[in-house]
Amino acid sequence: MALVSSTQMLRTAREQGYCVGAFNVHTMEMLQAVVEAACEANAPLILQTTVGTVRHLGPEYVAAIARVASEEARVPIALHLDHCHEEELIMRCIEAGYTSVMIDASMHPFAENVEMTRRVVELARERGVNVEAELGKVGGVEDDLVVDDADAALADPIECERFIELTGVNTLAPAIGTAHGIYKGEPRIDFARIEEIARRVSVPLVLHGGSGIPEEQVKRAVQLGMAKMNVATELRIAFSQAIKGVFDNNPQENDPRTYMKQAKQAVKEVALAKMEMCGCIGKANVR
């Protein structure tokens, strides 16, 4: 089937109490791996690329590969641009065929965040493209986005409610204590804050920093209203470690088809585990 907007996919997930896995991919093999996992699990899927990956590969190449994968798959697939600060790049991705975009203006004051988000919502609405935004600041590192622990700030539930009213954004990523990258210790997720935000807003909520969060914490966050979970770092680690393992065992290996096969399988296994954690297995045909 063709690539779909994630809007209805995520609304259904929130209404029915499960979460859709959103996986950051950086190569064709990583993309193929998570698509294979979704087909095997009969799960809805969101493919994601960071701004760095878009600049590295080009949005047209990414969208073309995702489109072919989606047409051959039996499950609904959306293509999402993650953490973008630039309206021009967002529009280029939409033109290329992305069905979901994130305008991240969370580093700006509330009023400026509202204004930037509202402009993107207006541009995307006529194309049927989902728009995600962030309130507060999620800590950690993703591409060139670096937020120190001291600068990370949790989202205010009242501001979240006001933000949705003022922007009309489709999905919201509130900062609730998670971080990009691998956690140094146990994540300190503010579940009471998630519950309060979910009580005040009806749009699907997004859990950023999904790599390394313990299963019981993920499931609790989903029960409280999180409908999308982003996973990036764990996929990169699995992909890279699998390739290193091939060369450790055979330093003379020079066929990419050999080591990429191992890397794909490693990514697929991580994706399947995350889909199980999210509760989205078997939900591909849920409406």
PDB file of C-alpha atoms in Angstrom:
ATOM      1  CA  MET A   1       0.000   0.000   0.000  1.00  0.00           C
ATOM      2  CA  ALA A   2       1.029   3.645  -0.393  1.00  0.00           C
ATOM      3  CA  LEU A   3       2.652   5.587   2.438  1.00  0.00           C
ATOM      4  CA  VAL A   4       0.012   6.906   4.823  1.00  0.00           C
ATOM      5  CA  SER A   5      -0.266   9.842   7.180  1.00  0.00           C
ATOM      6  CA  SER A   6       0.329   8.834  10.774  1.00  0.00           C
ATOM      7  CA  THR A   7      -2.562  10.996  12.015  1.00  0.00           C
ATOM      8  CA  GLN A   8      -5.279   8.342  12.083  1.00  0.00           C
ATOM      9  CA  MET A   9      -2.773   5.609  12.920  1.00  0.00           C
ATOM     10  CA  LEU A  10      -1.818   7.421  16.123  1.00  0.00           C
ATOM     11  CA  ARG A  11      -5.352   8.492  17.013  1.00  0.00           C
ATOM     12  CA  THR A  12      -6.419   4.863  16.885  1.00  0.00           C
ATOM     13  CA  ALA A  13      -3.431   3.804  18.973  1.00  0.00           C
ATOM     14  CA  ARG A  14      -4.265   6.309  21.696  1.00  0.00           C
ATOM     15  CA  GLU A  15      -7.970   5.411  21.673  1.00  0.00           C
ATOM     16  CA  GLN A  16      -7.232   1.694  21.961  1.00  0.00           C
ATOM     17  CA  GLY A  17      -4.354   1.888  24.418  1.00  0.00           C
ATOM     18  CA  TYR A  18      -1.295   0.826  22.458  1.00  0.00           C
ATOM     19  CA  CYS A  19       1.714   2.597  20.965  1.00  0.00           C
ATOM     20  CA  VAL A  20       3.180   2.673  17.438  1.00  0.00           C
ATOM     21  CA  GLY A  21       6.922   2.136  17.123  1.00  0.00           C
ATOM     22  CA  ALA A  22       8.737   4.908  15.238  1.00  0.00           C
ATOM     23  CA  PHE A  23      12.215   3.866  14.143  1.00  0.00           C
ATOM     24  CA  ASN A  24      15.020   6.160  12.996  1.00  0.00           C
ATOM     25  CA  VAL A  25      16.770   4.610  10.000  1.00  0.00           C
ATOM     26  CA  HIS A  26      19.996   5.757   8.340  1.00  0.00           C
ATOM     27  CA  THR A  27      20.520   3.226   5.539  1.00  0.00           C
ATOM     28  CA  MET A  28      18.381   1.219   3.143  1.00  0.00           C
ATOM     29  CA  GLU A  29      19.203  -1.934   5.109  1.00  0.00           C
ATOM     30  CA  MET A  30      17.947  -0.421   8.376  1.00  0.00           C
ATOM     31  CA  LEU A  31      14.754   0.652   6.630  1.00  0.00           C
ATOM     32  CA  GLN A  32      14.259  -2.814   5.161  1.00  0.00           C
ATOM     33  CA  ALA A  33      14.862  -4.405   8.568  1.00  0.00           C
ATOM     34  CA  VAL A  34      12.159  -2.474  10.407  1.00  0.00           C
ATOM     35  CA  VAL A  35       9.697  -2.934   7.527  1.00  0.00           C
ATOM     36  CA  GLU A  36      10.321  -6.687   7.607  1.00  0.00           C
ATOM     37  CA  ALA A  37       9.772  -6.635  11.371  1.00  0.00           C
ATOM     38  CA  ALA A  38       6.468  -4.772  10.984  1.00  0.00           C
ATOM     39  CA  CYS A  39       5.244  -7.189   8.329  1.00  0.00           C
ATOM     40  CA  GLU A  40       6.196 -10.183  10.458  1.00  0.00           C
ATOM     41  CA  ALA A  41       4.458  -8.636  13.486  1.00  0.00           C
ATOM     42  CA  ASN A  42       1.478  -7.326  11.476  1.00  0.00           C
ATOM     43  CA  ALA A  43       2.109  -3.960  13.120  1.00  0.00           C
ATOM     44  CA  PRO A  44       1.649  -0.369  11.923  1.00  0.00           C
ATOM     45  CA  LEU A  45       4.990   1.347  11.408  1.00  0.00           C
ATOM     46  CA  ILE A  46       6.507   4.813  11.363  1.00  0.00           C
ATOM     47  CA  LEU A  47       9.821   5.153   9.558  1.00  0.00           C
ATOM     48  CA  GLN A  48      11.803   8.162  10.750  1.00  0.00           C
ATOM     49  CA  THR A  49      14.840  10.074   9.541  1.00  0.00           C
ATOM     50  CA  THR A  50      16.772  12.742  11.375  1.00  0.00           C
ATOM     51  CA  VAL A  51      17.783  15.971   9.700  1.00  0.00           C
ATOM     52  CA  GLY A  52      21.334  14.609   9.504  1.00  0.00           C
ATOM     53  CA  THR A  53      20.169  11.524   7.624  1.00  0.00           C
ATOM     54  CA  VAL A  54      18.065  13.642   5.269  1.00  0.00           C
ATOM     55  CA  ARG A  55      21.093  15.792   4.484  1.00  0.00           C
ATOM     56  CA  HIS A  56      23.247  12.685   4.039  1.00  0.00           C
ATOM     57  CA  LEU A  57      20.923  10.744   1.730  1.00  0.00           C
ATOM     58  CA  GLY A  58      18.543  13.373   0.360  1.00  0.00           C
ATOM     59  CA  PRO A  59      14.812  13.380   1.125  1.00  0.00           C
ATOM     60  CA  GLU A  60      13.934  12.296  -2.412  1.00  0.00           C
ATOM     61  CA  TYR A  61      16.045   9.138  -2.096  1.00  0.00           C
ATOM     62  CA  VAL A  62      14.639   8.342   1.345  1.00  0.00           C
ATOM     63  CA  ALA A  63      11.042   8.880   0.240  1.00  0.00           C
ATOM     64  CA  ALA A  64      11.535   6.765  -2.889  1.00  0.00           C
ATOM     65  CA  ILE A  65      12.915   3.815  -0.907  1.00  0.00           C
ATOM     66  CA  ALA A  66      10.186   4.144   1.729  1.00  0.00           C
ATOM     67  CA  ARG A  67       7.533   4.321  -0.972  1.00  0.00           C
ATOM     68  CA  VAL A  68       8.746   1.098  -2.609  1.00  0.00           C
ATOM     69  CA  ALA A  69       8.916  -0.644   0.778  1.00  0.00           C
ATOM     70  CA  SER A  70       5.406   0.497   1.653  1.00  0.00           C
ATOM     71  CA  GLU A  71       3.959  -0.616  -1.677  1.00  0.00           C
ATOM     72  CA  GLU A  72       5.347  -4.099  -1.110  1.00  0.00           C
ATOM     73  CA  ALA A  73       4.304  -4.292   2.549  1.00  0.00           C
ATOM     74  CA  ARG A  74       1.035  -5.540   3.996  1.00  0.00           C
ATOM     75  CA  VAL A  75       0.991  -3.018   6.824  1.00  0.00           C
ATOM     76  CA  PRO A  76       0.379   0.755   6.997  1.00  0.00           C
ATOM     77  CA  ILE A  77       3.642   2.738   6.955  1.00  0.00           C
ATOM     78  CA  ALA A  78       4.202   6.444   7.537  1.00  0.00           C
ATOM     79  CA  LEU A  79       7.414   8.371   6.794  1.00  0.00           C
ATOM     80  CA  HIS A  80       8.378  10.983   9.386  1.00  0.00           C
ATOM     81  CA  LEU A  81      10.973  13.764   9.565  1.00  0.00           C
ATOM     82  CA  ASP A  82      12.243  13.979  13.136  1.00  0.00           C
ATOM     83  CA  HIS A  83      13.354  17.104  15.076  1.00  0.00           C
ATOM     84  CA  CYS A  84      13.565  19.655  12.279  1.00  0.00           C
ATOM     85  CA  HIS A  85      13.989  23.378  13.003  1.00  0.00           C
ATOM     86  CA  GLU A  86      13.806  24.609   9.396  1.00  0.00           C
ATOM     87  CA  GLU A  87      10.552  25.231   7.546  1.00  0.00           C
ATOM     88  CA  GLU A  88      12.331  25.094   4.189  1.00  0.00           C
ATOM     89  CA  LEU A  89      13.633  21.568   4.800  1.00  0.00           C
ATOM     90  CA  ILE A  90      10.240  20.492   6.140  1.00  0.00           C
ATOM     91  CA  MET A  91       8.587  21.639   2.926  1.00  0.00           C
ATOM     92  CA  ARG A  92      11.215  19.876   0.815  1.00  0.00           C
ATOM     93  CA  CYS A  93      10.515  16.627   2.666  1.00  0.00           C
ATOM     94  CA  ILE A  94       6.768  17.064   2.212  1.00  0.00           C
ATOM     95  CA  GLU A  95       7.295  17.663  -1.506  1.00  0.00           C
ATOM     96  CA  ALA A  96       9.431  14.524  -1.673  1.00  0.00           C
ATOM     97  CA  GLY A  97       6.646  12.409  -0.148  1.00  0.00           C
ATOM     98  CA  TYR A  98       7.052  12.466   3.620  1.00  0.00           C
ATOM     99  CA  THR A  99       3.687  11.925   5.318  1.00  0.00           C
ATOM    100  CA  SER A 100       4.641  13.261   8.754  1.00  0.00           C
ATOM    101  CA  VAL A 101       6.996  16.003   9.946  1.00  0.00           C
ATOM    102  CA  MET A 102       8.201  17.398  13.258  1.00  0.00           C
ATOM    103  CA  ILE A 103       8.729  21.095  13.677  1.00  0.00           C
ATOM    104  CA  ASP A 104      10.880  21.388  16.788  1.00  0.00           C
ATOM    105  CA  ALA A 105      10.829  24.981  18.016  1.00  0.00           C
ATOM    106  CA  SER A 106      11.043  23.950  21.673  1.00  0.00           C
ATOM    107  CA  MET A 107      14.261  25.924  22.144  1.00  0.00           C
ATOM    108  CA  HIS A 108      12.296  29.158  21.568  1.00  0.00           C
ATOM    109  CA  PRO A 109       9.935  30.974  23.924  1.00  0.00           C
ATOM    110  CA  PHE A 110       6.364  29.635  24.029  1.00  0.00           C
ATOM    111  CA  ALA A 111       4.889  32.317  21.732  1.00  0.00           C
ATOM    112  CA  GLU A 112       7.543  31.764  19.062  1.00  0.00           C
ATOM    113  CA  ASN A 113       7.122  27.994  19.292  1.00  0.00           C
ATOM    114  CA  VAL A 114       3.391  28.497  18.752  1.00  0.00           C
ATOM    115  CA  GLU A 115       3.910  30.737  15.738  1.00  0.00           C
ATOM    116  CA  MET A 116       6.426  28.454  14.006  1.00  0.00           C
ATOM    117  CA  THR A 117       4.314  25.368  14.671  1.00  0.00           C
ATOM    118  CA  ARG A 118       1.133  27.024  13.446  1.00  0.00           C
ATOM    119  CA  ARG A 119       2.792  27.973  10.147  1.00  0.00           C
ATOM    120  CA  VAL A 120       3.928  24.409   9.525  1.00  0.00           C
ATOM    121  CA  VAL A 121       0.499  23.021  10.452  1.00  0.00           C
ATOM    122  CA  GLU A 122      -1.115  25.337   7.892  1.00  0.00           C
ATOM    123  CA  LEU A 123       1.365  24.313   5.182  1.00  0.00           C
ATOM    124  CA  ALA A 124       1.028  20.594   5.913  1.00  0.00           C
ATOM    125  CA  ARG A 125      -2.744  20.441   6.388  1.00  0.00           C
ATOM    126  CA  GLU A 126      -3.584  20.782   2.688  1.00  0.00           C
ATOM    127  CA  ARG A 127      -1.296  17.813   1.928  1.00  0.00           C
ATOM    128  CA  GLY A 128      -2.788  15.627   4.659  1.00  0.00           C
ATOM    129  CA  VAL A 129       0.603  15.493   6.397  1.00  0.00           C
ATOM    130  CA  ASN A 130       0.798  14.877  10.142  1.00  0.00           C
ATOM    131  CA  VAL A 131       2.632  17.507  12.199  1.00  0.00           C
ATOM    132  CA  GLU A 132       4.378  16.812  15.500  1.00  0.00           C
ATOM    133  CA  ALA A 133       5.763  19.455  17.853  1.00  0.00           C
ATOM    134  CA  GLU A 134       7.597  19.520  21.172  1.00  0.00           C
ATOM    135  CA  LEU A 135       7.052  21.360  24.439  1.00  0.00           C
ATOM    136  CA  GLY A 136       9.748  21.468  27.080  1.00  0.00           C
ATOM    137  CA  LYS A 137      13.209  20.216  26.155  1.00  0.00           C
ATOM    138  CA  VAL A 138      14.094  16.530  25.869  1.00  0.00           C
ATOM    139  CA  GLY A 139      17.678  16.054  27.037  1.00  0.00           C
ATOM    140  CA  GLY A 140      20.478  14.114  25.365  1.00  0.00           C
ATOM    141  CA  VAL A 141      22.044  14.069  21.901  1.00  0.00           C
ATOM    142  CA  GLU A 142      20.515  13.388  18.480  1.00  0.00           C
ATOM    143  CA  ASP A 143      22.583  14.376  15.423  1.00  0.00           C
ATOM    144  CA  ASP A 144      23.594  18.004  16.087  1.00  0.00           C
ATOM    145  CA  LEU A 145      20.793  18.487  18.634  1.00  0.00           C
ATOM    146  CA  VAL A 146      22.417  18.607  22.079  1.00  0.00           C
ATOM    147  CA  VAL A 147      20.485  19.403  25.252  1.00  0.00           C
ATOM    148  CA  ASP A 148      22.464  19.188  28.507  1.00  0.00           C
ATOM    149  CA  ASP A 149      20.742  17.736  31.552  1.00  0.00           C
ATOM    150  CA  ALA A 150      20.858  21.176  33.131  1.00  0.00           C
ATOM    151  CA  ASP A 151      18.972  22.665  30.184  1.00  0.00           C
ATOM    152  CA  ALA A 152      16.337  19.950  29.866  1.00  0.00           C
ATOM    153  CA  ALA A 153      12.924  21.196  30.980  1.00  0.00           C
ATOM    154  CA  LEU A 154       9.694  19.289  31.558  1.00  0.00           C
ATOM    155  CA  ALA A 155       6.536  20.284  29.717  1.00  0.00           C
ATOM    156  CA  ASP A 156       3.871  22.225  31.588  1.00  0.00           C
ATOM    157  CA  PRO A 157       0.454  20.495  31.274  1.00  0.00           C
ATOM    158  CA  ILE A 158      -1.450  23.796  31.107  1.00  0.00           C
ATOM    159  CA  GLU A 159       0.897  25.066  28.384  1.00  0.00           C
ATOM    160  CA  CYS A 160       0.385  21.797  26.485  1.00  0.00           C
ATOM    161  CA  GLU A 161      -3.367  22.346  26.457  1.00  0.00           C
ATOM    162  CA  ARG A 162      -2.962  25.945  25.319  1.00  0.00           C
ATOM    163  CA  PHE A 163      -0.396  24.971  22.702  1.00  0.00           C
ATOM    164  CA  ILE A 164      -2.777  22.498  21.052  1.00  0.00           C
ATOM    165  CA  GLU A 165      -5.562  25.088  21.008  1.00  0.00           C
ATOM    166  CA  LEU A 166      -3.333  27.730  19.407  1.00  0.00           C
ATOM    167  CA  THR A 167      -1.566  25.566  16.821  1.00  0.00           C
ATOM    168  CA  GLY A 168      -3.918  22.729  15.867  1.00  0.00           C
ATOM    169  CA  VAL A 169      -0.893  20.405  15.822  1.00  0.00           C
ATOM    170  CA  ASN A 170      -1.720  16.706  15.279  1.00  0.00           C
ATOM    171  CA  THR A 171       0.663  15.109  17.766  1.00  0.00           C
ATOM    172  CA  LEU A 172       2.613  16.412  20.742  1.00  0.00           C
ATOM    173  CA  ALA A 173       5.970  15.360  22.190  1.00  0.00           C
ATOM    174  CA  PRO A 174       6.043  16.708  25.750  1.00  0.00           C
ATOM    175  CA  ALA A 175       9.295  16.524  27.690  1.00  0.00           C
ATOM    176  CA  ILE A 176       8.525  14.188  30.601  1.00  0.00           C
ATOM    177  CA  GLY A 177      11.955  13.056  31.775  1.00  0.00           C
ATOM    178  CA  THR A 178      13.202  10.881  28.909  1.00  0.00           C
ATOM    179  CA  ALA A 179      16.389  11.619  26.944  1.00  0.00           C
ATOM    180  CA  HIS A 180      17.881  10.911  23.540  1.00  0.00           C
ATOM    181  CA  GLY A 181      20.664   8.340  23.515  1.00  0.00           C
ATOM    182  CA  ILE A 182      21.399   5.590  26.029  1.00  0.00           C
ATOM    183  CA  TYR A 183      20.593   6.301  29.672  1.00  0.00           C
ATOM    184  CA  LYS A 184      23.432   6.401  32.188  1.00  0.00           C
ATOM    185  CA  GLY A 185      21.053   5.184  34.896  1.00  0.00           C
ATOM    186  CA  GLU A 186      17.350   4.500  35.409  1.00  0.00           C
ATOM    187  CA  PRO A 187      15.229   7.025  33.469  1.00  0.00           C
ATOM    188  CA  ARG A 188      13.284   9.382  35.740  1.00  0.00           C
ATOM    189  CA  ILE A 189      10.004   9.588  33.883  1.00  0.00           C
ATOM    190  CA  ASP A 190       7.354  11.855  35.383  1.00  0.00           C
ATOM    191  CA  PHE A 191       4.305   9.613  35.027  1.00  0.00           C
ATOM    192  CA  ALA A 192       2.045  12.000  36.927  1.00  0.00           C
ATOM    193  CA  ARG A 193       2.920  14.662  34.362  1.00  0.00           C
ATOM    194  CA  ILE A 194       2.062  12.331  31.476  1.00  0.00           C
ATOM    195  CA  GLU A 195      -1.279  11.564  33.096  1.00  0.00           C
ATOM    196  CA  GLU A 196      -2.078  15.256  33.594  1.00  0.00           C
ATOM    197  CA  ILE A 197      -1.099  16.188  30.033  1.00  0.00           C
ATOM    198  CA  ALA A 198      -3.138  13.295  28.627  1.00  0.00           C
ATOM    199  CA  ARG A 199      -6.132  14.448  30.674  1.00  0.00           C
ATOM    200  CA  ARG A 200      -5.903  17.933  29.211  1.00  0.00           C
ATOM    201  CA  VAL A 201      -5.230  17.154  25.527  1.00  0.00           C
ATOM    202  CA  SER A 202      -6.862  14.680  23.175  1.00  0.00           C
ATOM    203  CA  VAL A 203      -4.103  14.462  20.546  1.00  0.00           C
ATOM    204  CA  PRO A 204      -1.733  11.474  20.570  1.00  0.00           C
ATOM    205  CA  LEU A 205       1.386  11.950  22.703  1.00  0.00           C
ATOM    206  CA  VAL A 206       4.898  10.988  21.634  1.00  0.00           C
ATOM    207  CA  LEU A 207       7.549   9.375  23.828  1.00  0.00           C
ATOM    208  CA  HIS A 208      10.963  10.564  22.687  1.00  0.00           C
ATOM    209  CA  GLY A 209      14.147   8.826  23.823  1.00  0.00           C
ATOM    210  CA  GLY A 210      12.718   5.312  23.666  1.00  0.00           C
ATOM    211  CA  SER A 211      16.094   3.541  23.543  1.00  0.00           C
ATOM    212  CA  GLY A 212      16.835   1.851  26.847  1.00  0.00           C
ATOM    213  CA  ILE A 213      13.634   2.613  28.741  1.00  0.00           C
ATOM    214  CA  PRO A 214      12.678  -0.456  30.824  1.00  0.00           C
ATOM    215  CA  GLU A 215       9.695  -2.379  29.518  1.00  0.00           C
ATOM    216  CA  GLU A 216       7.508  -1.753  32.553  1.00  0.00           C
ATOM    217  CA  GLN A 217       8.062   2.008  32.224  1.00  0.00           C
ATOM    218  CA  VAL A 218       7.198   1.966  28.522  1.00  0.00           C
ATOM    219  CA  LYS A 219       3.999   0.043  29.184  1.00  0.00           C
ATOM    220  CA  ARG A 220       2.988   2.420  31.967  1.00  0.00           C
ATOM    221  CA  ALA A 221       3.602   5.443  29.722  1.00  0.00           C
ATOM    222  CA  VAL A 222       1.490   3.854  26.985  1.00  0.00           C
ATOM    223  CA  GLN A 223      -1.341   3.160  29.409  1.00  0.00           C
ATOM    224  CA  LEU A 224      -1.300   6.849  30.366  1.00  0.00           C
ATOM    225  CA  GLY A 225      -1.587   8.121  26.785  1.00  0.00           C
ATOM    226  CA  MET A 226       1.666   7.768  24.845  1.00  0.00           C
ATOM    227  CA  ALA A 227       0.762   6.605  21.330  1.00  0.00           C
ATOM    228  CA  LYS A 228       4.141   6.804  19.551  1.00  0.00           C
ATOM    229  CA  MET A 229       7.579   5.792  20.789  1.00  0.00           C
ATOM    230  CA  ASN A 230      10.773   6.897  19.056  1.00  0.00           C
ATOM    231  CA  VAL A 231      13.686   4.447  18.896  1.00  0.00           C
ATOM    232  CA  ALA A 232      17.027   5.422  17.375  1.00  0.00           C
ATOM    233  CA  THR A 233      20.194   4.720  19.361  1.00  0.00           C
ATOM    234  CA  GLU A 234      19.507   1.039  20.040  1.00  0.00           C
ATOM    235  CA  LEU A 235      19.052   0.434  16.314  1.00  0.00           C
ATOM    236  CA  ARG A 236      22.355   2.128  15.466  1.00  0.00           C
ATOM    237  CA  ILE A 237      24.178   0.156  18.133  1.00  0.00           C
ATOM    238  CA  ALA A 238      22.724  -3.182  16.986  1.00  0.00           C
ATOM    239  CA  PHE A 239      23.514  -2.384  13.341  1.00  0.00           C
ATOM    240  CA  SER A 240      27.110  -1.335  14.075  1.00  0.00           C
ATOM    241  CA  GLN A 241      27.872  -4.129  16.533  1.00  0.00           C
ATOM    242  CA  ALA A 242      26.685  -6.749  14.052  1.00  0.00           C
ATOM    243  CA  ILE A 243      29.020  -5.405  11.376  1.00  0.00           C
ATOM    244  CA  LYS A 244      31.920  -5.256  13.853  1.00  0.00           C
ATOM    245  CA  GLY A 245      31.189  -8.866  14.783  1.00  0.00           C
ATOM    246  CA  VAL A 246      31.500  -9.971  11.162  1.00  0.00           C
ATOM    247  CA  PHE A 247      34.916  -8.318  10.833  1.00  0.00           C
ATOM    248  CA  ASP A 248      36.062  -9.629  14.214  1.00  0.00           C
ATOM    249  CA  ASN A 249      35.402 -13.147  12.974  1.00  0.00           C
ATOM    250  CA  ASN A 250      36.664 -12.557   9.447  1.00  0.00           C
ATOM    251  CA  PRO A 251      38.873  -9.475   9.032  1.00  0.00           C
ATOM    252  CA  GLN A 252      39.225 -10.190   5.303  1.00  0.00           C
ATOM    253  CA  GLU A 253      35.491  -9.973   4.616  1.00  0.00           C
ATOM    254  CA  ASN A 254      34.814  -7.452   1.828  1.00  0.00           C
ATOM    255  CA  ASP A 255      31.328  -8.243   0.598  1.00  0.00           C
ATOM    256  CA  PRO A 256      28.740  -5.734   1.896  1.00  0.00           C
ATOM    257  CA  ARG A 257      26.005  -8.258   1.188  1.00  0.00           C
ATOM    258  CA  THR A 258      27.481 -10.479   3.884  1.00  0.00           C
ATOM    259  CA  TYR A 259      27.906  -7.981   6.698  1.00  0.00           C
ATOM    260  CA  MET A 260      24.761  -6.003   5.850  1.00  0.00           C
ATOM    261  CA  LYS A 261      22.735  -9.217   6.112  1.00  0.00           C
ATOM    262  CA  GLN A 262      23.917  -9.632   9.708  1.00  0.00           C
ATOM    263  CA  ALA A 263      23.262  -5.958  10.462  1.00  0.00           C
ATOM    264  CA  LYS A 264      19.729  -6.150   9.068  1.00  0.00           C
ATOM    265  CA  GLN A 265      18.892  -9.151  11.218  1.00  0.00           C
ATOM    266  CA  ALA A 266      20.184  -7.419  14.336  1.00  0.00           C
ATOM    267  CA  VAL A 267      18.061  -4.318  13.679  1.00  0.00           C
ATOM    268  CA  LYS A 268      15.028  -6.457  12.912  1.00  0.00           C
ATOM    269  CA  GLU A 269      15.324  -8.243  16.265  1.00  0.00           C
ATOM    270  CA  VAL A 270      15.487  -4.942  18.165  1.00  0.00           C
ATOM    271  CA  ALA A 271      12.491  -3.584  16.238  1.00  0.00           C
ATOM    272  CA  LEU A 272      10.417  -6.689  16.986  1.00  0.00           C
ATOM    273  CA  ALA A 273      11.205  -6.414  20.686  1.00  0.00           C
ATOM    274  CA  LYS A 274      10.150  -2.753  20.724  1.00  0.00           C
ATOM    275  CA  MET A 275       6.914  -3.528  18.862  1.00  0.00           C
ATOM    276  CA  GLU A 276       6.104  -6.140  21.487  1.00  0.00           C
ATOM    277  CA  MET A 277       6.832  -3.585  24.207  1.00  0.00           C
ATOM    278  CA  CYS A 278       4.563  -1.020  22.522  1.00  0.00           C
ATOM    279  CA  GLY A 279       1.671  -3.455  22.248  1.00  0.00           C
ATOM    280  CA  CYS A 280       1.241  -2.824  18.519  1.00  0.00           C
ATOM    281  CA  ILE A 281       1.767  -6.384  17.285  1.00  0.00           C
ATOM    282  CA  GLY A 282      -1.291  -7.518  15.345  1.00  0.00           C
ATOM    283  CA  LYS A 283      -2.665  -3.949  15.135  1.00  0.00           C
ATOM    284  CA  ALA A 284      -1.908  -3.261  11.467  1.00  0.00           C
ATOM    285  CA  ASN A 285      -5.528  -3.530  10.382  1.00  0.00           C
ATOM    286  CA  VAL A 286      -7.120  -1.806  13.369  1.00  0.00           C
ATOM    287  CA  ARG A 287      -9.269   1.199  12.412  1.00  0.00           C
TER     288      ARG A 287
END
